[in-house]
Coordinates of C-alpha atoms in Angstrom, one line a residue:
X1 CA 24.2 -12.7 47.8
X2 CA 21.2 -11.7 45.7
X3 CA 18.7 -13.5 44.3
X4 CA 19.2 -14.2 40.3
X5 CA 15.5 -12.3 40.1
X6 CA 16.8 -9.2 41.9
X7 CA 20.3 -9.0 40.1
X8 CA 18.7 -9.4 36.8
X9 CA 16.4 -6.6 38.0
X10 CA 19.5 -4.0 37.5
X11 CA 19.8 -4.8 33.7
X12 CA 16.6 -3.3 32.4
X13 CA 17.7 -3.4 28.8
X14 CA 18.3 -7.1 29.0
X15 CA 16.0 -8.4 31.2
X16 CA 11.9 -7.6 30.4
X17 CA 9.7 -7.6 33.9
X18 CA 8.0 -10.5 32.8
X19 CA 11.3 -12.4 32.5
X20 CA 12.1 -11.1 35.9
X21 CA 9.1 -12.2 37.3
X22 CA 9.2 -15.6 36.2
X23 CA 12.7 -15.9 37.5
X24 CA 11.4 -15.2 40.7
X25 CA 8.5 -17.3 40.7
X26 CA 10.9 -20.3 39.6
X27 CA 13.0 -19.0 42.6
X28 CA 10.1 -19.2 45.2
X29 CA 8.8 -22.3 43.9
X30 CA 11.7 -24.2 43.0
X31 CA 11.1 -24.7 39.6
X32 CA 13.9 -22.2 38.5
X33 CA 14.6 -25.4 35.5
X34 CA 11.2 -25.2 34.2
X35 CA 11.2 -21.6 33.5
X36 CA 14.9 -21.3 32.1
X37 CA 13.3 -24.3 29.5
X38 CA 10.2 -22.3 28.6
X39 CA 12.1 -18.7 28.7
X40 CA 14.9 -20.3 26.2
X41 CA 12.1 -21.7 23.8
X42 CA 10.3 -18.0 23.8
X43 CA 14.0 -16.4 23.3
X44 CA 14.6 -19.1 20.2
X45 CA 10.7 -17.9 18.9
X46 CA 11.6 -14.3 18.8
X47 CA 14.6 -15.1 17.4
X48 CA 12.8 -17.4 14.6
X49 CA 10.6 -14.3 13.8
X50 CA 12.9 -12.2 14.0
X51 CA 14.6 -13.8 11.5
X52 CA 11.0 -14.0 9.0
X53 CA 10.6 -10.6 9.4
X54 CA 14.2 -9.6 8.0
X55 CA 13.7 -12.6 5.5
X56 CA 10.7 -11.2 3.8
X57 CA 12.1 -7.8 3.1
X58 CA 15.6 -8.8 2.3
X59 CA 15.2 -9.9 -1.6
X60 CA 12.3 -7.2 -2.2
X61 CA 15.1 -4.8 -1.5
X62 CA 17.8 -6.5 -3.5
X63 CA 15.7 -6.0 -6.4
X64 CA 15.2 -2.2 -6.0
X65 CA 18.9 -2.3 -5.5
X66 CA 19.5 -3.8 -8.6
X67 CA 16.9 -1.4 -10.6
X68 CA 18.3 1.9 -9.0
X69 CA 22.1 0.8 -10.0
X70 CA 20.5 0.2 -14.0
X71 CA 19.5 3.3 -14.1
X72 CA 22.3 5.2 -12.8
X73 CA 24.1 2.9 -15.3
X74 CA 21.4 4.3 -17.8
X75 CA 21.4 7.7 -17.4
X76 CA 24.9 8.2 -16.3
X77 CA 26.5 6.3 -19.3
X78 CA 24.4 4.9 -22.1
X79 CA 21.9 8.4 -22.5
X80 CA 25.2 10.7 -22.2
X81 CA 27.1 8.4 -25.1
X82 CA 24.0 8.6 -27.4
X83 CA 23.6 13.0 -26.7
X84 CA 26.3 13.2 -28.9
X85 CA 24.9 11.1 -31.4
X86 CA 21.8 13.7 -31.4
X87 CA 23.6 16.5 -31.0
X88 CA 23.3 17.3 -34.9
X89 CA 19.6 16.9 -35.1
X90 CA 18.0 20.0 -33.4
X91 CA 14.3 18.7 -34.0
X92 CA 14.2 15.6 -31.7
X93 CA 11.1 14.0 -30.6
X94 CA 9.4 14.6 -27.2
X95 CA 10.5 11.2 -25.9
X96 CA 13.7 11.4 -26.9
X97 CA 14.0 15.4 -25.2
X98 CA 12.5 14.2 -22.4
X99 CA 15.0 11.3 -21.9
X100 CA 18.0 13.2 -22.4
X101 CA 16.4 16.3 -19.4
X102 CA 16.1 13.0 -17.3
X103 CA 19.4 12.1 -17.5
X104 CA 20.7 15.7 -17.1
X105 CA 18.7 16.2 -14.1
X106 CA 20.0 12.4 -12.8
X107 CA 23.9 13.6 -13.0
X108 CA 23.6 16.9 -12.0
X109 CA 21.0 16.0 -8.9
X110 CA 22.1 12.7 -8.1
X111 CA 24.8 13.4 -5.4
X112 CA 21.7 15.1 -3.3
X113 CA 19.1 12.6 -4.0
X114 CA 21.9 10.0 -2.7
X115 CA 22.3 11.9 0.2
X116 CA 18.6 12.2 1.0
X117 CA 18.2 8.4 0.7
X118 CA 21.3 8.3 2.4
X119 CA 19.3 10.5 5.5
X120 CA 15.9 8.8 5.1
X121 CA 17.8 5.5 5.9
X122 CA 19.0 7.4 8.7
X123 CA 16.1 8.5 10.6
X124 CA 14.1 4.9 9.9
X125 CA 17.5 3.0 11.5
X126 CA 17.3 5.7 14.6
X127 CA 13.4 5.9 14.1
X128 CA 13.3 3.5 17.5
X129 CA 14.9 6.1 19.2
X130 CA 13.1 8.9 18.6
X131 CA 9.6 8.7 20.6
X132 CA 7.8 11.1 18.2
X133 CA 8.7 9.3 15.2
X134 CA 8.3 5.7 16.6
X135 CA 4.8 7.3 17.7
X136 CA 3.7 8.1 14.5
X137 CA 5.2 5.5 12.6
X138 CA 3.3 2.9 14.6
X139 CA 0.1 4.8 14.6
X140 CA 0.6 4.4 10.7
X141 CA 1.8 0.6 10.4
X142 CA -1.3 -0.3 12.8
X143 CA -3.6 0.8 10.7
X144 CA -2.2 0.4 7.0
X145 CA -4.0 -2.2 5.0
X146 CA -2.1 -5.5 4.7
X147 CA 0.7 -4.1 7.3
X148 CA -1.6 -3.9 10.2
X149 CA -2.8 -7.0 9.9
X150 CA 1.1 -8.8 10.0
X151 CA 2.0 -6.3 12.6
X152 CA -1.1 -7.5 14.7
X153 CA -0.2 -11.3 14.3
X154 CA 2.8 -10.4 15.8
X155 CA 2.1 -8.5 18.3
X156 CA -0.9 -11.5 18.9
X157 CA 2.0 -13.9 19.1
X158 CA 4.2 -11.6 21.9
X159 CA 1.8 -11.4 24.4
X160 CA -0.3 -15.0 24.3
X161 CA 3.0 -16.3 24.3
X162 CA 4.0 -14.1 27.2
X163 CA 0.5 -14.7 29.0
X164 CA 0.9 -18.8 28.6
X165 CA 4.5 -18.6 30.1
X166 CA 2.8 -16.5 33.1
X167 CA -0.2 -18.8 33.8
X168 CA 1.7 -21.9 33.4
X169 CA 3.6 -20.8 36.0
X170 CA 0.6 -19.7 38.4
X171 CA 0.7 -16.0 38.4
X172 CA -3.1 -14.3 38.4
X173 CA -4.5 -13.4 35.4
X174 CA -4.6 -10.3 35.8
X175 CA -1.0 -9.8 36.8
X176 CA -0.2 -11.9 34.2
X177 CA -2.0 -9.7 31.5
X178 CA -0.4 -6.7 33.0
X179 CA 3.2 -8.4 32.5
X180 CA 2.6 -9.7 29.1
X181 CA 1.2 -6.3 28.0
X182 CA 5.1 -5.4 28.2
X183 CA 6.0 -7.5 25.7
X184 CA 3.7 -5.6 23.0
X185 CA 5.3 -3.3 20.7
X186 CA 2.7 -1.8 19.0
X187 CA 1.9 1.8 21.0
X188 CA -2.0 1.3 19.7
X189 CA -2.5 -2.6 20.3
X190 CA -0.7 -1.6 24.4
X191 CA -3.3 1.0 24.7
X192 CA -6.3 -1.6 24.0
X193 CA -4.4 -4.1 26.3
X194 CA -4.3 -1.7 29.1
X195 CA -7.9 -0.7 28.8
X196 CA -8.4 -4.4 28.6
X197 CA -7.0 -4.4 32.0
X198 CA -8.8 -2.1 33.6
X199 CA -12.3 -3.8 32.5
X200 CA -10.7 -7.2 33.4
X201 CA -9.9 -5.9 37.0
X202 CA -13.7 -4.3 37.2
X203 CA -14.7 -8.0 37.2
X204 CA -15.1 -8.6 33.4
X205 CA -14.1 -12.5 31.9
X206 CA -11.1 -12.2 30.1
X207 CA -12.5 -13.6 26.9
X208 CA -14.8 -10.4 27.1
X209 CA -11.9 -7.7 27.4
X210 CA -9.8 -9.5 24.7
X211 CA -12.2 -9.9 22.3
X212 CA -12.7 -6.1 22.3
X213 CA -9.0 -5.4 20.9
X214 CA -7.6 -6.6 17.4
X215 CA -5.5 -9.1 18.7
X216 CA -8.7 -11.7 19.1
X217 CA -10.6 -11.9 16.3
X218 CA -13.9 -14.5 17.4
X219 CA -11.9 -17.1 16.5
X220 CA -9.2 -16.6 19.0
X221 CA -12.2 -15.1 21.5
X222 CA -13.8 -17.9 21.0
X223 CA -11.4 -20.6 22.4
X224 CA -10.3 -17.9 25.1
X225 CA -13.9 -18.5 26.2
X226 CA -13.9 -22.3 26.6
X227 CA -10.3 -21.7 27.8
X228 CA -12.0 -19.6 31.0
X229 CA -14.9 -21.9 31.3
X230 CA -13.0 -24.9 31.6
X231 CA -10.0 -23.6 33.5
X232 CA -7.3 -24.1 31.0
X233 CA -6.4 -20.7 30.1
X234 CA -2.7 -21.4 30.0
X235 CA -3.2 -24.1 27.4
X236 CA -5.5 -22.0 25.4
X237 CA -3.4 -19.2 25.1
X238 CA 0.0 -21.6 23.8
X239 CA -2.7 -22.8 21.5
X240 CA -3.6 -19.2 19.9
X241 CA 0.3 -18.5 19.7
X242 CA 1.2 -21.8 17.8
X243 CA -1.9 -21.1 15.0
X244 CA -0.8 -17.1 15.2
X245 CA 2.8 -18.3 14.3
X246 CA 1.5 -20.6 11.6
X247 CA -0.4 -17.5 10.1
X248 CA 2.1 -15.2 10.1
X249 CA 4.4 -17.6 8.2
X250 CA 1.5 -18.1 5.7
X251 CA 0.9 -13.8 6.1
X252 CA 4.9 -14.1 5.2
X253 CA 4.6 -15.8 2.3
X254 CA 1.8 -14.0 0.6
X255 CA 3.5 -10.8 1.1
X256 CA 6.9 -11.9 -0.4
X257 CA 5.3 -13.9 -3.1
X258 CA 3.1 -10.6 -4.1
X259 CA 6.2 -8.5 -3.0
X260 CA 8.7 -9.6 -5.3
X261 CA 6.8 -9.9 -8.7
X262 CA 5.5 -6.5 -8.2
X263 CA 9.2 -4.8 -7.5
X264 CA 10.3 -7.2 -10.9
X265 CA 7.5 -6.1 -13.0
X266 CA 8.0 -2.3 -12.0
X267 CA 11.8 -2.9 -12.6
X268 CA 11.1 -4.1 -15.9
X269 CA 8.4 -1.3 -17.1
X270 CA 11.0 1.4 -15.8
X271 CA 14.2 -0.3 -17.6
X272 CA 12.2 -1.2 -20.4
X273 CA 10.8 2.1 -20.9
X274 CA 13.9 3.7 -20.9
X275 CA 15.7 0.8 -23.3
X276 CA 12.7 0.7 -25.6
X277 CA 13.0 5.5 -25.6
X278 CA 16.5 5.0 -26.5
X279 CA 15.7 2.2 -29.5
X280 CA 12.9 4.6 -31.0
X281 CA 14.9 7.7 -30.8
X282 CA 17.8 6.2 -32.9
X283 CA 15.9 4.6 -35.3
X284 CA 13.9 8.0 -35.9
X285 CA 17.8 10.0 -36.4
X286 CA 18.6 6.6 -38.4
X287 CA 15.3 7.7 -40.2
X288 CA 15.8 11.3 -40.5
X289 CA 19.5 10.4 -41.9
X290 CA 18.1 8.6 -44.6

């Protein structure tokens, strides 16, 4: 016999408060339709990115797949055949000693550098689980060059999206900041929303508080203000979503499209390197032979 809003209310991990709070406005107002509509096109968004996120990473880290199996091919099968070529020449040059320690070191060592990749993949799968290390790592991302600026378009796109949803459906702005700052992520980008807050409930405009975190560039500040001045904040806010979305698609691309020539170029100098060691020291015993 309880509400939907209250039953949802016991699933936590499912159910965000500002989900739960719309269910209950849509509840008290009769709308309950309306906000099942907007909540299912903000679950297909953060599906969507979701989805861009794991896309732009994906054939990056094919490719480093690919190089680290060459040259475990490399060292553990072509260098090892060729050692006993050079085996009879004791005065080897430096490139061709230092390729054969390489490959030494690779067969000997490589059982415990797979298991510390093995454990480093390890802590960053249970890294959201782990409050110190989800801490620091976002401390880190937030202010990387080139990652913070992707991680703040998303974040950017969370909450307007979140604070559109809230005053379309007639909740105060300030409860409705305080809901969508749940949807945030980032531990760094929360803490400037709650400050935000508190200046916003001292009786500050909203454009003012927002513009004062690195989610609103003057841009986005900008239209926040004639959002506030003409009463259409709601609008304004699905407005800096939609153009955040279309920038972190074009943030997307630019980062796979420098991404992925950069991990084929460094594949290429390391094979290469190692291909053209292994040409020079046989033609130099070929040499020597003669």
């Amino acid at each position: 016999g309880n509400q939907l809003s209250v039953a949802a209310a016991e699933w936590p991990q499912v159910f965000d408060p500002l989900y739960i709070n719309l269910l209950a406005l849509g509840e008290a107002s009769g709308r309950l339709a309306d906000v099942f509509k907007r909540l299912a096109g903000d679950l297909g968004f953060r599906r969507e990115l979701r989805q861009k996120i794991v896309s732009a990473v994906t054939y990056p880290l094919v490719i480093l797949f690919v190089c680290v199996l060459s040259l475990l091919f490399i060292f553990n099968f072509v260098v090892p055949n060729l050692a006993t070529l050079f085996a009879d020449y004791p005065d080897l040059p430096w490139y061709t000693t230092a390729l054969m320690s390489v490959s030494d070191f690779m067969q000997r060592y490589q059982l415990l550098l797979g298991g510390i990749f093995v454990a480093v993949a390890v802590v960053v799968f249970y890294l959201p689980r782990c409050p110190a290390l989800k801490s620091a790592w976002q401390e880190f991302a937030a202010t990387a060059p080139g990652l913070g600026s992707g991680i703040a378009m998303v974040e950017r796109i969370r909450f307007t999206g979140g604070m559109a949803m809230m005053l379309e459906a007639g909740v105060p702005v300030d409860r409705a900041l305080q809901l969508s700052i749940g949807s945030v992520k980032s531990a760094p980008v929360r803490r400037e929303l709650i400050v935000a807050l508190e200046r916003l409930r001292q009786g500050e405009g909203i454009a003012s508080v927002l513009r004062q975190t690195r989610l609103f560039p003057d841009l986005y500040a900008s239209l926040l203000e004639v959002g506030e001045e003409s009463g259409s904040l709601a609008l304004v806010f699905e407005e800096v979503a939609t153009r955040s979305r279309h920038d972190f698609a074009a943030w997307t691309q630019r980062f796979t499209s420098l991404l992925e020539p950069a991990l084929i170029l460094f594949m290429g100098l390391v094979v290469g390197a190692v291909v053209v060691v292994i040409m020079l020291s046989i033609t130099s015993i070929t040499g020597a032979a003669f």
